[in-house]
Short mmCIF file of C-alpha atoms in Angstrom, two decimals:
data_model
loop_
_atom_site.label_atom_id
_atom_site.label_comp_id
_atom_site.label_asym_id
_atom_site.label_seq_id
_atom_site.Cartn_x
_atom_site.Cartn_y
_atom_site.Cartn_z
CA MET A 1 -95.10 80.55 57.81
CA ILE A 2 -95.81 84.53 58.20
CA ASN A 3 -98.01 85.07 61.52
CA ILE A 4 -100.09 88.18 61.28
CA LEU A 5 -102.01 89.72 63.56
CA LEU A 6 -105.47 92.02 62.63
CA LEU A 7 -106.95 94.32 64.83
CA GLU A 8 -110.19 95.81 64.17
CA ASP A 9 -113.38 96.48 66.28
CA ASP A 10 -115.64 95.89 63.27
CA LYS A 11 -115.88 92.08 62.64
CA LYS A 12 -116.92 92.38 59.18
CA LEU A 13 -114.15 94.51 58.22
CA LEU A 14 -111.77 92.22 60.36
CA ASN A 15 -113.16 89.03 58.25
CA HIS A 16 -112.64 91.26 55.17
CA TYR A 17 -108.74 91.78 55.94
CA LYS A 18 -108.26 88.03 56.79
CA ASP A 19 -109.59 87.12 53.29
CA VAL A 20 -107.51 89.48 51.52
CA VAL A 21 -104.40 88.93 53.49
CA GLU A 22 -104.93 84.73 53.23
CA ASN A 23 -105.16 85.54 49.46
CA THR A 24 -102.08 86.93 49.41
CA PHE A 25 -99.54 84.89 51.33
CA ASP A 26 -98.85 80.92 50.26
CA ASP A 27 -98.34 80.29 53.98
CA CYS A 28 -99.50 82.23 56.30
CA GLN A 29 -101.31 82.14 59.89
CA VAL A 30 -104.26 84.97 61.01
CA PHE A 31 -105.17 86.05 64.28
CA LEU A 32 -107.85 88.18 64.81
CA ALA A 33 -108.54 90.58 67.88
CA THR A 34 -111.38 93.11 68.19
CA THR A 35 -110.11 94.33 71.08
CA GLY A 36 -106.49 95.89 72.25
CA LYS A 37 -106.59 93.36 75.21
CA LYS A 38 -107.61 90.76 72.95
CA ALA A 39 -104.57 91.61 70.61
CA ILE A 40 -101.84 92.07 73.74
CA THR A 41 -103.31 88.51 74.50
CA ILE A 42 -102.17 86.89 71.63
CA ALA A 43 -98.76 88.88 71.29
CA LYS A 44 -97.92 87.49 74.39
CA SER A 45 -98.29 83.58 73.20
CA GLN A 46 -97.50 83.78 69.43
CA LYS A 47 -94.52 85.19 67.57
CA ILE A 48 -96.05 88.06 65.34
CA ASP A 49 -94.14 88.98 61.57
CA LEU A 50 -96.54 91.90 60.98
CA MET A 51 -99.74 93.67 63.16
CA LEU A 52 -102.52 95.61 60.83
CA LEU A 53 -104.67 97.45 63.41
CA ASP A 54 -107.42 99.70 62.69
CA MET A 55 -106.54 103.27 64.63
CA GLU A 56 -110.19 103.61 66.03
CA LEU A 57 -111.37 101.09 68.15
CA ASP A 58 -114.61 102.68 69.64
CA GLU A 59 -117.10 105.29 68.70
CA GLU A 60 -116.07 108.12 71.37
CA LYS A 61 -112.20 107.85 69.82
CA LYS A 62 -111.07 107.38 73.39
CA VAL A 63 -109.28 104.14 72.61
CA LEU A 64 -106.38 104.14 69.77
CA GLY A 65 -105.13 100.67 67.84
CA LEU A 66 -101.90 102.74 68.52
CA ASP A 67 -101.92 102.92 72.23
CA TYR A 68 -102.04 98.78 72.38
CA ALA A 69 -99.48 98.91 69.69
CA ASN A 70 -96.83 100.64 71.09
CA MET A 71 -97.68 98.30 73.99
CA ILE A 72 -97.31 95.26 71.57
CA SER A 73 -93.93 96.77 70.07
CA ILE A 74 -92.44 96.32 73.65
CA ILE A 75 -93.39 92.70 73.98
CA GLN A 76 -92.37 91.81 70.72
CA GLN A 77 -89.86 94.20 69.30
CA ASP A 78 -89.01 92.88 65.83
CA ILE A 79 -92.92 93.19 64.55
CA ASP A 80 -93.69 95.37 61.86
CA PHE A 81 -97.05 97.28 61.59
CA MET A 82 -99.42 98.80 58.96
CA ILE A 83 -101.83 101.39 60.22
CA ILE A 84 -105.40 101.35 58.95
CA SER A 85 -107.47 104.90 59.62
CA GLY A 86 -110.55 107.12 58.13
CA PHE A 87 -108.38 110.09 59.52
CA SER A 88 -105.06 111.25 58.51
CA GLU A 89 -104.66 113.53 62.05
CA TYR A 90 -103.00 110.46 63.43
CA LEU A 91 -100.33 109.74 61.15
CA ARG A 92 -97.69 112.02 63.18
CA ASP A 93 -98.56 109.81 65.87
CA ALA A 94 -98.39 106.41 64.28
CA GLY A 95 -94.64 107.48 63.92
CA ASP A 96 -93.58 106.14 67.37
CA VAL A 97 -94.00 102.82 65.76
CA GLU A 98 -92.70 103.55 62.72
CA PRO A 99 -95.18 101.76 60.51
CA TYR A 100 -94.60 100.31 57.04
CA TYR A 101 -97.45 102.19 55.53
CA TYR A 102 -100.77 104.13 56.83
CA PHE A 103 -103.53 103.55 54.68
CA MET A 104 -106.61 105.62 54.96
CA LYS A 105 -109.80 104.14 54.98
CA PRO A 106 -111.99 102.70 52.58
CA VAL A 107 -108.62 100.26 51.60
CA ASN A 108 -108.73 99.30 47.77
CA ASP A 109 -107.87 95.24 48.12
CA ALA A 110 -105.40 95.02 45.27
CA PHE A 111 -103.74 98.07 47.15
CA LEU A 112 -102.97 95.91 50.40
CA SER A 113 -101.94 93.02 48.74
CA ARG A 114 -99.72 94.48 46.77
CA LYS A 115 -98.42 96.96 50.25
CA LEU A 116 -98.20 93.08 51.85
CA GLN A 117 -96.00 91.75 49.28
CA GLU A 118 -93.97 94.39 49.30
CA TRP A 119 -93.13 94.20 52.95
CA GLU A 120 -93.02 90.55 52.20
CA ILE A 121 -89.85 90.93 50.32
CA LEU A 122 -88.24 93.66 52.31
CA LYS A 123 -88.61 90.93 55.14
CA SER A 124 -87.10 88.78 53.35
CA LYS A 125 -83.73 91.11 52.62
CA ASN A 126 -83.56 92.39 56.18
CA VAL A 127 -83.86 88.84 57.77
CA LYS A 128 -81.00 88.19 55.90
CA GLN A 129 -78.99 90.94 57.20
CA THR A 130 -77.77 90.75 61.08
CA GLN A 131 -79.93 93.38 63.17
CA LYS A 132 -77.69 96.00 63.65
CA ASN A 133 -77.73 99.42 66.04
CA ILE A 134 -76.04 102.69 65.66
CA ARG A 135 -74.99 104.64 68.55
CA LEU A 136 -74.95 108.72 68.14
CA GLN A 137 -73.61 111.35 70.54
CA THR A 138 -76.47 114.07 69.22
CA GLU A 139 -77.22 117.23 70.46
CA SER A 140 -79.87 116.44 72.92
CA GLY A 141 -77.73 113.31 74.60
CA MET A 142 -76.86 109.70 73.64
CA ALA A 143 -79.58 107.60 71.16
CA ILE A 144 -79.18 104.06 70.04
CA VAL A 145 -80.96 104.09 66.41
CA PRO A 146 -81.48 100.73 64.58
CA LEU A 147 -79.84 101.16 61.27
CA ASN A 148 -83.80 99.07 59.66
CA ARG A 149 -85.44 102.72 61.14
CA ILE A 150 -82.82 104.89 59.00
CA SER A 151 -84.01 106.49 55.30
CA TYR A 152 -81.38 108.77 54.73
CA ILE A 153 -78.34 110.70 56.49
CA GLU A 154 -77.49 114.42 55.19
CA LYS A 155 -74.67 116.76 55.77
CA MET A 156 -75.42 119.67 57.68
CA GLU A 157 -72.01 122.10 57.40
CA ARG A 158 -70.23 120.43 60.16
CA LYS A 159 -73.00 118.06 61.48
CA ILE A 160 -75.01 115.52 60.09
CA LYS A 161 -78.64 115.08 60.27
CA ILE A 162 -80.19 111.12 60.70
CA LYS A 163 -83.92 110.80 59.45
CA THR A 164 -85.93 107.70 60.31
CA PHE A 165 -89.56 107.73 60.22
CA ASN A 166 -90.73 109.73 62.75
CA LYS A 167 -87.53 111.69 64.00
CA GLU A 168 -84.31 113.33 63.64
CA TYR A 169 -80.84 112.74 65.42
CA VAL A 170 -78.27 115.82 64.83
CA CYS A 171 -74.60 115.15 65.96
CA LYS A 172 -71.20 115.96 65.29
CA ASP A 173 -70.14 113.76 62.51
CA SER A 174 -69.00 113.10 58.84
CA LEU A 175 -70.85 110.93 56.13
CA ARG A 176 -67.32 108.95 55.92
CA ASN A 177 -67.05 108.08 59.04
CA MET A 178 -70.82 107.63 59.01
CA MET A 179 -70.43 104.56 56.55
CA THR A 180 -67.49 102.76 57.87
CA LYS A 181 -70.72 102.29 60.83
CA LEU A 182 -73.38 101.04 58.09
CA ASP A 183 -74.08 97.83 56.00
CA ASP A 184 -74.70 97.11 52.52
CA ARG A 185 -78.32 98.96 52.17
CA PHE A 186 -76.85 101.81 52.70
CA PHE A 187 -75.37 103.86 49.49
CA HIS A 188 -73.14 107.28 49.53
CA ALA A 189 -75.48 108.77 46.84
CA HIS A 190 -74.21 112.55 46.55
CA GLN A 191 -71.82 114.39 48.44
CA SER A 192 -74.48 115.42 50.98
CA PHE A 193 -76.62 112.65 51.09
CA ILE A 194 -76.38 108.78 52.27
CA VAL A 195 -79.69 106.69 52.03
CA ASN A 196 -81.06 103.65 52.68
CA MET A 197 -81.74 101.35 49.38
CA LEU A 198 -84.58 99.70 51.54
CA HIS A 199 -86.33 102.77 52.23
CA ILE A 200 -86.81 104.49 48.91
CA GLU A 201 -90.04 104.84 47.36
CA SER A 202 -89.32 106.20 44.14
CA ILE A 203 -86.31 108.06 41.72
CA GLU A 204 -86.84 110.81 39.44
CA ALA A 205 -84.70 112.06 36.78
CA GLN A 206 -83.76 116.11 37.41
CA GLU A 207 -82.86 118.72 34.68
CA ASP A 208 -79.48 119.30 36.30
CA ARG A 209 -79.06 115.16 35.63
CA THR A 210 -79.13 114.70 39.32
CA TRP A 211 -81.96 111.96 40.49
CA LYS A 212 -84.16 113.13 43.43
CA ILE A 213 -84.68 110.33 45.60
CA GLU A 214 -88.24 109.50 48.04
CA PHE A 215 -88.51 107.49 50.97
CA LYS A 216 -91.22 105.31 52.22
CA GLY A 217 -93.77 106.99 54.98
CA ILE A 218 -91.67 110.63 55.20
CA GLU A 219 -92.05 113.61 52.94
CA ASP A 220 -88.10 114.01 52.71
CA GLU A 221 -86.06 114.03 49.68
CA ALA A 222 -82.40 113.02 49.31
CA LEU A 223 -80.27 113.47 45.85
CA LEU A 224 -78.02 110.79 43.97
CA SER A 225 -75.38 112.58 41.93
CA ARG A 226 -75.01 111.97 38.63
CA TYR A 227 -71.52 110.57 39.12
CA LYS A 228 -73.13 108.06 41.68
CA ALA A 229 -75.73 107.05 39.02
CA LYS A 230 -74.44 104.32 37.71
CA ALA A 231 -72.87 102.73 40.44
CA PHE A 232 -76.21 102.92 42.55
CA PHE A 233 -78.61 101.69 39.56
CA ASN A 234 -76.36 98.43 39.19
CA VAL A 235 -77.45 97.22 43.07
CA PHE A 236 -80.41 99.05 43.49
CA GLU A 237 -83.21 96.36 42.52
CA GLY A 238 -80.80 95.42 40.01
CA VAL A 239 -81.89 97.85 37.79
CA SER A 240 -78.95 98.65 34.97
CA TYR A 241 -78.17 102.43 34.50
CA GLU A 242 -77.95 101.67 30.80
CA SER A 243 -81.92 100.40 30.65
CA ILE A 244 -82.69 104.02 31.97
CA SER A 245 -79.89 106.45 30.96
#
């Protein structure tokens, strides 16, 4: 069973989101909260898999759902978030909890349902993999980064950049050595890039026979070498390279 927590101060919207969630999942339990305090109380007593939350919880915009999401992420470290807001200005701050998706109001029901289904599929894949962290000696000090937060790793001369939804870590290392620390969700797609297969949003062929990779939740792009394409597509979502080349 999937446990979903909804935080929305508008009761009409709250019940509407509840209907969408219940119509999307065959087996789920939905918990409702109109205040951040209520959401925290629920999170302390129930195991929550996914939380959908409104960003603004009062007319004065003094109380943000993100403030409570940060607190709940400490209580339940495996929880995922989807954020709903009428304003894009909060997108950068939302990176603190690295949400799976950031919806702009008004939310299309079919699109919301599709993203919920997508999350469920990726969640089931992640559950099968043991949660791992990678320890990095970065330019600003030691950092411990969960593998499931990493979108891609890029070679930059004698350094590498590790990119998550909202942060970048730079350290002295090589892509070859990094591959020994990663698991099978990562693919060495190009001489300059390692990519997390589960974070890929789209792949687009380029005129030089390379491929441009775009990721969920970030504007950055990576490259897939034409020499790596066949192996890549044979493992990426079960797509056959021959069927698209």
